[in-house]
Amino acid sequence: MKSTRRAPWLALLVVVGTFVGAAAVAEDPVRRTPQRLEIERSPHLDLRIDGELDEAAWREALRVSIDHEWFPGDGVSPPVQTEALVLFDDTHLYVGFLAQDPRPEEIRAHLMDRDEEDTFVQDDYVSFALDTFNDQRRAFLFRVNPMGVQMDAVYNQLEDTTDFTWDVIWESAAKITGDGYSVEAAIPFNQLRFPRQATSQVWGFEAGRSYPRSVRHRMRSYFFDRDDSCRLCQIPEIAGFEGVEPGLNLEVVPTLTVARTDELGFTGELEDGEEDSDAGLTVRWGITPELTLGATIQPDFSQVEADAAQLDVNERFALFFPERRPFFLEGADIFDTGIDALFTRTIADPEWGLKLTGKLGSNALGVFAAVDQVNNILLPGVERSIFTGLDGDVDNLTARYRRDVGRSSTVGALYVGREGDDYHNRVAGMDALFRVGSHSLQVQGLFSQTEYPDEFAASFGQEQGEFGGHAVEGIYLYGNRKWNGFLGYRDFGDGFRADAGFVPRVGFDTWRGSLSRSFWGDEGDWLTRTRVGGLGIYTRDEDGELSDQTYEIFANVLGPKQSFLELTARTVDQALDGQLFENLTSLQLDFEMRPSGAAELGLVVSVGETVDAFNARQADEVLIQPSLELKLGDHVNAQLEYERQELEVEEGRLVTAELSQLQLVYQHNVRTFVRGIFQYLDVERNQDLYRVGPPPDQERLFGQLLFSYKINPQTVLFLGTTDEKLAQDGEDLERSSRTFFFKVGYAWLR
């Protein structure tokens, strides 16, 4: 018997009511006035950034102690002493660190490319964050390891996310000493955004350190109250910076890319392709310290970073690949909302692009426009998604407005539109974020209007003419040191489309909830933390029928050697093609360990029952994913990943899929590396067990060799080659394509 779906707005009121009720009875955390330090401008400093802090100016610097451990301890004294030193002159902010270590021979430090996040966090490092508007909404984050390797990012307090794709041009150096290590960093003011004013400014400033040994100790320069979810509301402040100017803040980056791709011809032989030369120009201009205009003409969006391969043998919905292209990443946090209505990787081959982002007082805004020569479209459904495209150019326009409300809340509006021949997709709506202590609530409502060409609509089962749909989301979250949980609701109408975003599923409403409890060990205990909890998800289709539901319980521990072990027991009911598969049970184990600074081990094993998505029948699945990372001395890094997936039905083995990935890097210094990436995919199917049209067996071998020289993130030289071999249905591997490419870019700054 069908159940009647309640209006999405009524269900959303339940989430809002949960927040209001919890916030009403919650004890609001005691508001601590952030510590405020004073700093004065130094005369023009001619500091040599070599990591030694031996110039006389450093003796007059503002000194900030990093004296609170926030993980695993909660505000306790850290195991090592660290001090940050801060100076500024007319053009730069200078930050130095003196990081003491009683056993400097155990310091974990390796050369790597900048922003290699997963590898970087395994090393010792120091960090500092700058909230230059002191509005507790966003901060610029900088990290340096003991070899001088850089990471930079934007921390978004509203989403509680850190975006390491953000890049600026700055200097850093470090040196390991007999009692630890020291770091120097110089940030040009023209690389930062901050108010233009003649009087003294107040910036939020956080200094930190990561000290990874058997336990990874993390420290900050202030006590972090876990009952207050607003991190940036608590960081200390520095008053001063009087008269600093961001300068002209103009960045011009011309690029030249030359490539040749040889492909398999009708003769069965690899045929030489034509050389393709593309000259591009990207300009970034700080119109004001608060507003930045970016423009690009015939942009170079060549992909020198190979995407990590993913198995796609039993997936019903499209896989997600992150954006990597610099132009699209500038100011991307402004466009972030709970529903992914904008996903810039759908823009494949733009002729030009224009972007305006910034903040005026309590108002943040962003406008993005581009003309794309390829119209990629992800058609969503309640049970599956289809990736396809339309012929012809498409115009893209996104507009975003967000206003700060109170201490750490916001309201906002979003429009995302695509226009083409006999085609349009327009998405618009509102969103809000509210925070009270450890409680937060995110809500968003969107509505779309879409029209596809008649022939396209008929081919893919889409509505003829213009049609519309809604998307509603609300999620309440709670978190402190002991308890974490959330309650969320989503309702996506069958007619909702976000062609410029990443929305692979529509025609459903779902409730999600989770609650977990953490138990912390004392210093010296074998287990640092134990966490137990549960998760529930209940989803219905447009007719109110059960689509799927998941219930799971889990337990995990943090132990010695930075080890992590989690066990999850799961039961699933899932509807597919008119059938309901009930009580599908599975077990999953996740394990990680860093036994030393030179190695990281990982393993995921999942065993249990699932649904064969291609044939709509029950199956048994085994998934194994071991991984290994080795650092061979200071210069060589090797990462090996392997994934094996097996599906078995009543009649026998249906699919065996294997994916192997190896990355080898020789990092000569912080600017130069040579890298090889090798991927091998092998998918074997029992064709006799498929009920209709089985896909072919697959075999793919991909390799890329890359030489990289980076003076900074924009002044770069890349030289490389890729090679791909393919085979189907048991044939021998044959080379299908080969590419040679050269790219050079230069950043001119004023």
Coordinates of C-alpha atoms in Angstrom, one line a residue, residues 296-299 301 347-353 370-374 393-395:
T296 CA 40.4 34.6 -19.0
I297 CA 40.5 34.5 -22.8
Q298 CA 41.1 31.3 -24.6
P299 CA 42.1 29.8 -21.3
F301 CA 42.6 24.3 -18.9
I347 CA 32.5 23.3 -18.1
A348 CA 34.8 21.4 -20.4
D349 CA 36.1 23.7 -23.1
P350 CA 35.4 27.4 -22.4
E351 CA 36.2 30.1 -24.9
W352 CA 36.3 32.7 -22.1
G353 CA 35.4 33.1 -18.5
A370 CA 31.6 31.5 -19.2
V371 CA 30.9 30.3 -22.7
D372 CA 31.5 26.6 -23.1
Q373 CA 32.0 24.9 -26.5
V374 CA 30.8 21.6 -24.9
D393 CA 27.8 26.2 -27.3
V394 CA 26.3 26.9 -24.0
D395 CA 26.3 30.1 -21.9

